[in-house]
mmCIF file of C-alpha atoms in Angstrom:
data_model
loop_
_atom_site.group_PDB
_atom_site.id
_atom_site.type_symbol
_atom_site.label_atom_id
_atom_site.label_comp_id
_atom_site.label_asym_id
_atom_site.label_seq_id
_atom_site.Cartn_x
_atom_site.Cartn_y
_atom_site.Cartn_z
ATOM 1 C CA UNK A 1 0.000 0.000 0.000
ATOM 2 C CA UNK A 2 1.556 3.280 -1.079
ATOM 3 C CA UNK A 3 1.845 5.473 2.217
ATOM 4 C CA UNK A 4 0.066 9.190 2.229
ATOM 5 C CA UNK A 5 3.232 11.299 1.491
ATOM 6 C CA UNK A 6 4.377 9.154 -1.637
ATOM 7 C CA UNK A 7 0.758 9.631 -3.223
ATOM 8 C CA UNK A 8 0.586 12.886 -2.533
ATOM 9 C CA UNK A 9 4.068 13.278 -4.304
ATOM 10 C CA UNK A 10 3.241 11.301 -7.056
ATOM 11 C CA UNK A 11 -0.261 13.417 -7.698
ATOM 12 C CA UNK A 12 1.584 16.356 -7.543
ATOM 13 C CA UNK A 13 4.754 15.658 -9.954
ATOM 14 C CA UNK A 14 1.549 13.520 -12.391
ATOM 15 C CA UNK A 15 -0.240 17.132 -12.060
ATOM 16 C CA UNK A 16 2.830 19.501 -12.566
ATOM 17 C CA UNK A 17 3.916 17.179 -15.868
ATOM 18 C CA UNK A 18 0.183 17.552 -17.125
ATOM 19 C CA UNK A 19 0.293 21.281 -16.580
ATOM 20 C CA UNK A 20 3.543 21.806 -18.379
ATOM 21 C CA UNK A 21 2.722 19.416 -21.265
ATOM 22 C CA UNK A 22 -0.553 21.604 -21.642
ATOM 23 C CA UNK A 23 1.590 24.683 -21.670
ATOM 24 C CA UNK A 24 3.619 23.774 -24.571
ATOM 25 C CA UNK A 25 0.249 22.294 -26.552
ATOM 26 C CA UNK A 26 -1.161 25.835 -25.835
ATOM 27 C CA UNK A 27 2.231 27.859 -26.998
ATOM 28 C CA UNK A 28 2.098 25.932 -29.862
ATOM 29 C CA UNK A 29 -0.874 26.476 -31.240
ATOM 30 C CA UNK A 30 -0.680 30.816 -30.096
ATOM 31 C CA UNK A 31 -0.215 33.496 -31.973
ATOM 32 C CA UNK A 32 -1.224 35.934 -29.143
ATOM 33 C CA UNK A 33 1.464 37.875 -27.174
ATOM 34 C CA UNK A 34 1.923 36.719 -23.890
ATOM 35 C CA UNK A 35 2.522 32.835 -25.967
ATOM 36 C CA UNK A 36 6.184 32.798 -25.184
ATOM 37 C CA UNK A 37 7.138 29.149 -24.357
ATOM 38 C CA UNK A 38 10.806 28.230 -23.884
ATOM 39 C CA UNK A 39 9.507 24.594 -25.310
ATOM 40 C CA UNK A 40 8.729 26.737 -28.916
ATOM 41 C CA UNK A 41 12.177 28.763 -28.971
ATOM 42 C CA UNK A 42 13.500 28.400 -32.561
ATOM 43 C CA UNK A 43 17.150 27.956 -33.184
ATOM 44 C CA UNK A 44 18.662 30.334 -35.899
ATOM 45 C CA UNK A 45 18.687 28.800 -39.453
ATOM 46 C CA UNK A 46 22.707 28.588 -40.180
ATOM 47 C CA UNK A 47 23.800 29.687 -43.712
ATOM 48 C CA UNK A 48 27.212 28.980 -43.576
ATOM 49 C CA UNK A 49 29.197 30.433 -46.895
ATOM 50 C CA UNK A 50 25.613 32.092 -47.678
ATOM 51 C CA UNK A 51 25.990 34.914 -44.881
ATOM 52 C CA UNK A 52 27.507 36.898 -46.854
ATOM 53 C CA UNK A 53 25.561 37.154 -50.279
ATOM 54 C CA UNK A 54 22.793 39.676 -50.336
ATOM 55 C CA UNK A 55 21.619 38.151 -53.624
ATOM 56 C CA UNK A 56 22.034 34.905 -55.140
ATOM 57 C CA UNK A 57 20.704 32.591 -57.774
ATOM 58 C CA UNK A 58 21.355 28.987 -59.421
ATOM 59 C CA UNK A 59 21.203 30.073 -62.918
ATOM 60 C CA UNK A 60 20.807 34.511 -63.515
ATOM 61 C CA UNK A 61 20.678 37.895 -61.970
ATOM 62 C CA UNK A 62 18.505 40.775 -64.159
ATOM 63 C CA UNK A 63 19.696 44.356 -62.381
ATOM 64 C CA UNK A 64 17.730 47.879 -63.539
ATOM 65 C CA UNK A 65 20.436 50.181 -65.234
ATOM 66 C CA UNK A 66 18.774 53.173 -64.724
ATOM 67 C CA UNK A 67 18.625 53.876 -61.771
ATOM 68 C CA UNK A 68 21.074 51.109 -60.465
ATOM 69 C CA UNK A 69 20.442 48.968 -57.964
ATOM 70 C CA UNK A 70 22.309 49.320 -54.682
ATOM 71 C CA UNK A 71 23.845 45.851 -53.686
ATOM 72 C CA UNK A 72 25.273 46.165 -50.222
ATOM 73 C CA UNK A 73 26.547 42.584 -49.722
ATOM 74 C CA UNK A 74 27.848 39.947 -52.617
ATOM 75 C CA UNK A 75 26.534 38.801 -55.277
ATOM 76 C CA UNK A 76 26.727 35.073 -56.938
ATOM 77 C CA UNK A 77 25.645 33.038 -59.450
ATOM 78 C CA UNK A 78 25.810 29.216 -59.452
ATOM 79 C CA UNK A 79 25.924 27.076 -61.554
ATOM 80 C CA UNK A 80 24.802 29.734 -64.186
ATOM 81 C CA UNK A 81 27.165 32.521 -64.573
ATOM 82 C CA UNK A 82 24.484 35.054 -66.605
ATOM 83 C CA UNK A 83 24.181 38.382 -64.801
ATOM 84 C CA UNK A 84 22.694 41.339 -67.367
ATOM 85 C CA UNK A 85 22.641 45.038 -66.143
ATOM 86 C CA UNK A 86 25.254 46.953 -63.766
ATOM 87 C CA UNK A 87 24.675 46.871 -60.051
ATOM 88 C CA UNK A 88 26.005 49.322 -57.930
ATOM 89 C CA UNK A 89 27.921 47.057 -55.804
ATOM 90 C CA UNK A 90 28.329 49.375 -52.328
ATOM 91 C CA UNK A 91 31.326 49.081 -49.858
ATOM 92 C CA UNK A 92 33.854 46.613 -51.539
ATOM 93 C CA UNK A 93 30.937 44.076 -52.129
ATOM 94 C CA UNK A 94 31.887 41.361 -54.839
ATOM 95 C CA UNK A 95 30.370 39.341 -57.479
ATOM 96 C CA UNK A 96 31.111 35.834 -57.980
ATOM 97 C CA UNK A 97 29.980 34.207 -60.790
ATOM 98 C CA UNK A 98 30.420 30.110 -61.319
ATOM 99 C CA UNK A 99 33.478 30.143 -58.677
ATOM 100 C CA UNK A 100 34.171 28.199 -55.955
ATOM 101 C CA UNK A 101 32.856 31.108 -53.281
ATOM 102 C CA UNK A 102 29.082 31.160 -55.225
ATOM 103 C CA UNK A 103 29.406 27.302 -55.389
ATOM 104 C CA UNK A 104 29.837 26.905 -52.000
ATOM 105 C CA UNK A 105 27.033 29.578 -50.901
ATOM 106 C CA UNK A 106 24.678 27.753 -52.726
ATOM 107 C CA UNK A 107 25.485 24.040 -51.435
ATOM 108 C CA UNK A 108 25.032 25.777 -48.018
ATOM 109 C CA UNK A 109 21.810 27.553 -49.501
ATOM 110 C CA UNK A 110 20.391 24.107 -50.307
ATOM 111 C CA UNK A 111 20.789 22.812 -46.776
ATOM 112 C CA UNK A 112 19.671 26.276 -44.938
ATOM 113 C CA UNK A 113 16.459 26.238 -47.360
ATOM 114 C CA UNK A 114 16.092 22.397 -46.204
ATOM 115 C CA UNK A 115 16.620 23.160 -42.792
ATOM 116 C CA UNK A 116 13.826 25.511 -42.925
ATOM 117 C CA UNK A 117 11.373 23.615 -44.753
ATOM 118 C CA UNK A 118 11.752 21.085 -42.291
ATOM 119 C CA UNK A 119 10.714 22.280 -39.208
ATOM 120 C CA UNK A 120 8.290 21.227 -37.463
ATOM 121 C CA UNK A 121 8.838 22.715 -33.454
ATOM 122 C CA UNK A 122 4.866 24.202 -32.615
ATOM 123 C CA UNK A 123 4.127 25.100 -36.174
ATOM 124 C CA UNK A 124 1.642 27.854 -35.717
ATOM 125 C CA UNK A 125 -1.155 27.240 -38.972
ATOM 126 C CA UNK A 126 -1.510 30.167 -41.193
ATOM 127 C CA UNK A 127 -2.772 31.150 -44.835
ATOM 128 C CA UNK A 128 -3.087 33.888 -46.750
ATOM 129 C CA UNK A 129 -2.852 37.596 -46.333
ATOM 130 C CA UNK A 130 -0.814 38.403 -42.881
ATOM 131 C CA UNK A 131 -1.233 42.398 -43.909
ATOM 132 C CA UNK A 132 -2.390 44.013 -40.648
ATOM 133 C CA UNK A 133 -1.467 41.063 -38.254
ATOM 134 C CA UNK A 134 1.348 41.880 -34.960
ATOM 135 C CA UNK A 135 3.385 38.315 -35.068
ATOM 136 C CA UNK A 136 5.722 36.896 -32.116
ATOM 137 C CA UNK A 137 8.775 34.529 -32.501
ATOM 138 C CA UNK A 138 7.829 30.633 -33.793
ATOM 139 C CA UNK A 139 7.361 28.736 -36.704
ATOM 140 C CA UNK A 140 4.653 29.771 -39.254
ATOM 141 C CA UNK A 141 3.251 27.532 -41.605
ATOM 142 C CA UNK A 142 1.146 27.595 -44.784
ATOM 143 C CA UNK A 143 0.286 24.690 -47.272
ATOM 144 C CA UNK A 144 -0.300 27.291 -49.768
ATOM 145 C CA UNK A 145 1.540 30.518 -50.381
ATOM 146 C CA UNK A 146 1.680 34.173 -48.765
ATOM 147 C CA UNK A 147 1.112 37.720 -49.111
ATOM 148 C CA UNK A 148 1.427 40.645 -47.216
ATOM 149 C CA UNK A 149 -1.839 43.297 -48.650
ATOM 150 C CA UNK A 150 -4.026 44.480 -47.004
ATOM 151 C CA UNK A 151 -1.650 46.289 -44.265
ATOM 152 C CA UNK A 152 1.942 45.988 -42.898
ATOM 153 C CA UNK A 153 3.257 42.657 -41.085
ATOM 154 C CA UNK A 154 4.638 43.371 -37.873
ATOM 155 C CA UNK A 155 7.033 41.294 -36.422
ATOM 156 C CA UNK A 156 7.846 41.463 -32.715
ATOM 157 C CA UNK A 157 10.273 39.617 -30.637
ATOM 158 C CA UNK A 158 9.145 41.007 -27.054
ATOM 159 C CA UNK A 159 12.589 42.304 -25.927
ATOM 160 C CA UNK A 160 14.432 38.997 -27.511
ATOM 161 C CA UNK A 161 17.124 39.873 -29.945
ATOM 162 C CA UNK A 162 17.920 36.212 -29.899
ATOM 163 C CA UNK A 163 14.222 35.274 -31.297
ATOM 164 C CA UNK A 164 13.736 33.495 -34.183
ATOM 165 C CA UNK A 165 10.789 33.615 -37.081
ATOM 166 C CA UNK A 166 10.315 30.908 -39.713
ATOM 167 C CA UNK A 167 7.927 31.336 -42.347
ATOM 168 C CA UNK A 168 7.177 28.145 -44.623
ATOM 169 C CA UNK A 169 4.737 28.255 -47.342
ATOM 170 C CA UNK A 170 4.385 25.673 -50.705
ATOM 171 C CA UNK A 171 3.698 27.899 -53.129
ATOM 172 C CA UNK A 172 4.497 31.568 -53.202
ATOM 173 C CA UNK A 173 5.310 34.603 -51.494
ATOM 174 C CA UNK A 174 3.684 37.994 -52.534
ATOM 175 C CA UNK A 175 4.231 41.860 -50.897
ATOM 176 C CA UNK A 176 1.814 44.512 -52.722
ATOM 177 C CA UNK A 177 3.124 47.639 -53.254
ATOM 178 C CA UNK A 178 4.238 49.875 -50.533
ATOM 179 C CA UNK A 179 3.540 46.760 -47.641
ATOM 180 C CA UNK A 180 6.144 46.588 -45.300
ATOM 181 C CA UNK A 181 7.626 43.899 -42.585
ATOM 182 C CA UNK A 182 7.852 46.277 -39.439
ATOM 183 C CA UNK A 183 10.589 45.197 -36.559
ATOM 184 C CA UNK A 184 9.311 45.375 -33.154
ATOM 185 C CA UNK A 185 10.429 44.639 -29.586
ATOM 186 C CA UNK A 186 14.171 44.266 -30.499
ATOM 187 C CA UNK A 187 13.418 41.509 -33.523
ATOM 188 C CA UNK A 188 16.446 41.307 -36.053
ATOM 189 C CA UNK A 189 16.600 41.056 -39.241
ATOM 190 C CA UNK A 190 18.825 38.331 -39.223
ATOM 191 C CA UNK A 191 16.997 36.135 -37.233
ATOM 192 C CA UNK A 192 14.001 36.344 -39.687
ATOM 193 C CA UNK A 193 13.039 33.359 -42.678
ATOM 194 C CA UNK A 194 11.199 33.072 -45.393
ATOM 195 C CA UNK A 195 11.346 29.792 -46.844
ATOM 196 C CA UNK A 196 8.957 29.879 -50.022
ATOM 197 C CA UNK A 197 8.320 26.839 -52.319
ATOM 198 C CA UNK A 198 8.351 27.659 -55.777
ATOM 199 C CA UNK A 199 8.892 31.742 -56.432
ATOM 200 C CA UNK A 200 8.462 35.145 -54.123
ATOM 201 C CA UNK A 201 7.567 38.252 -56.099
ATOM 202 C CA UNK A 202 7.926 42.170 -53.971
ATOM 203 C CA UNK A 203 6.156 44.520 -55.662
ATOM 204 C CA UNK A 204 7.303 48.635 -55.966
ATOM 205 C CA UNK A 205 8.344 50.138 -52.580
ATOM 206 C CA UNK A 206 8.378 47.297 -50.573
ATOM 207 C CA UNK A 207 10.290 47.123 -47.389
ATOM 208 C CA UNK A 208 11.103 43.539 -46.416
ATOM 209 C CA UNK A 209 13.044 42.197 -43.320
ATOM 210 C CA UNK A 210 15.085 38.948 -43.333
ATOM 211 C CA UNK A 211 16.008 36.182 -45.790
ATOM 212 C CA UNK A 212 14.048 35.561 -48.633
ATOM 213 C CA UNK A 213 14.772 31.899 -49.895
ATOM 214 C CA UNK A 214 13.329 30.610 -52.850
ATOM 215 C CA UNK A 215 13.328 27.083 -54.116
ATOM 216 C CA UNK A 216 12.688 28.813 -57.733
ATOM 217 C CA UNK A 217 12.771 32.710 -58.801
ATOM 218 C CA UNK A 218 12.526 35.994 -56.412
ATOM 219 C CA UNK A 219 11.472 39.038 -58.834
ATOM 220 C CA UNK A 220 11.699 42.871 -56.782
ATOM 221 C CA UNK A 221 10.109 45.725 -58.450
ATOM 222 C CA UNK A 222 11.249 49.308 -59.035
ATOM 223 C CA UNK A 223 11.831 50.854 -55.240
ATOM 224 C CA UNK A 224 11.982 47.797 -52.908
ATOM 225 C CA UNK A 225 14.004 47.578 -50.258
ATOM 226 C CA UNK A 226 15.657 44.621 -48.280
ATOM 227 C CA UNK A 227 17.394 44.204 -45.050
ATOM 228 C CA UNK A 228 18.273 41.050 -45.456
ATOM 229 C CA UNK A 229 18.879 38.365 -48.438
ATOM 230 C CA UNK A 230 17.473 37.468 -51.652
ATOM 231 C CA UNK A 231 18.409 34.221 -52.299
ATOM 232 C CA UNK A 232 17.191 31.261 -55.196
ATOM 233 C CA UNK A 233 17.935 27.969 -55.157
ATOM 234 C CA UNK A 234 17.479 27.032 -58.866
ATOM 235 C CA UNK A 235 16.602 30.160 -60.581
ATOM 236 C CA UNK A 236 17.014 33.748 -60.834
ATOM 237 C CA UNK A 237 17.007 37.466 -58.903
ATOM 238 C CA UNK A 238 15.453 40.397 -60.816
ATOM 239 C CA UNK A 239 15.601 43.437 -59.266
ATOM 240 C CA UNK A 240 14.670 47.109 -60.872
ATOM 241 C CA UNK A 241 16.199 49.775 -58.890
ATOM 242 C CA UNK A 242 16.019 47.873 -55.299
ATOM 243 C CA UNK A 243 17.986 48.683 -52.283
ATOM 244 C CA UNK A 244 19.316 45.085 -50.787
ATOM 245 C CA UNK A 245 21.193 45.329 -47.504
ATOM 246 C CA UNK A 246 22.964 42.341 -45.655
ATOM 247 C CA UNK A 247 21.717 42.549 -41.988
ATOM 248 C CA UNK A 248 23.464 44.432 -39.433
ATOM 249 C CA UNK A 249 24.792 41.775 -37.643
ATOM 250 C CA UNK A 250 26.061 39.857 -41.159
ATOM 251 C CA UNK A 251 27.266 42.671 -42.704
#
């Protein structure tokens, strides 16, 4: 026969276990702000000799001419080795076509983009248009593509510069024009990915945070503006008169 103290330990451990299992069930299914489970913390997405390309694509690169656009951060092409137009290529960047540095970044490409389309820690469900929506650090996923429209995305990492947001979607990955991805609470740039199936397309004046990886094509329109990466796996990068700035803390 168990004796009175043993039970009551016993209940208590079987009730704090239940409690804490619910907890993570609960953070991983929330979108709302006080969700902030250390069971859902993200590690970063590595991207090894990636870091340091701002653009990159498997087969070509299409710049504007007039105006240029500004490339702070390298530039590669691999396999392919087609790039048309004349980037301005800001502080001692580089381009690398077909060498062994734009070879590497996109072997390490292909595992970072795998590594993100693999995830699976508390995948919060979404679809859509996330215009007008406040997000917090976690996994987001879509079985279809998304947009940013009707409003801004905002992005906040509640005093975490450490947190991580993953974005996975199928298809593709659309900002209208003017729709921006706002930083809040001390989120980074570099701790922001967008993993998108087939192709991502930003639209004139867009202002997007993080890195954009694309199993296919990413195509920016006259006036957008990234802090962070544009990067295709099998593709290309076409970009009319675009701004596209390596993170602060990969630069």
């Amino acid at each position: 026969m168990m004796r009175p103290s043993t039970a009551a330990a016993t209940l208590a451990l079987l009730l704090l276990v239940t409690a804490a299992s619910a907890w993570e069930q609960t953070c991983g299914a929330c979108t709302v702000e006080d969700c902030n489970c250390l069971a859902c913390a993200l590690p970063t997405v590595e991207l090894g000799n990636a870091t340091g390309f701002v653009v990159l694509a498997g087969q070509e690169v299409t710049t504007g001419t007039s105006p240029k656009s500004e490339i702070f951060g390298n530039l590669g092409v691999f396999p392919g080795s087609s790039i048309t137009g004349d980037p301005d290529m800001v502080n001692g960047s580089v381009i690398h076509l077909a060498n062994g540095a734009s070879g590497a970044a996109i072997r390490d490409l292909t595992t970072a983009y795998n590594d993100a389309a693999g995830r699976v820690q508390c995948p919060v469900a979404v679809s859509g248009d996330l215009g007008g929506l406040t997000l917090y650090p976690g996994l987001y996923k879509s079985t279809d593509g998304l947009k940013i429209e009707i409003g801004d995305l905002t992005l906040d990492a509640k005093g975490n510069t450490s947190a991580v947001f993953i974005f996975q979607m199928a298809t593709t990955f659309l900002s209208t024009t003017g729709r921006s991805v706002l930083l809040a609470g001390n989120a980074t740039a570099s701790n922001i990915f967008w993993q998108v199936g087939t192709s991502a397309t930003l639209m004139s004046s867009t202002v997007l945070e993080g890195t954009m990886m694309a199993d296919q094509s990413i195509t920016s329109q006259a006036g957008a503006v990234v802090n962070g990466r544009v990067l295709a796996r099998e593709a290309s990068v076409t970009m009319l008169a675009a701004v596209f700035t390596l993170p602060s803390l990969d630069a």
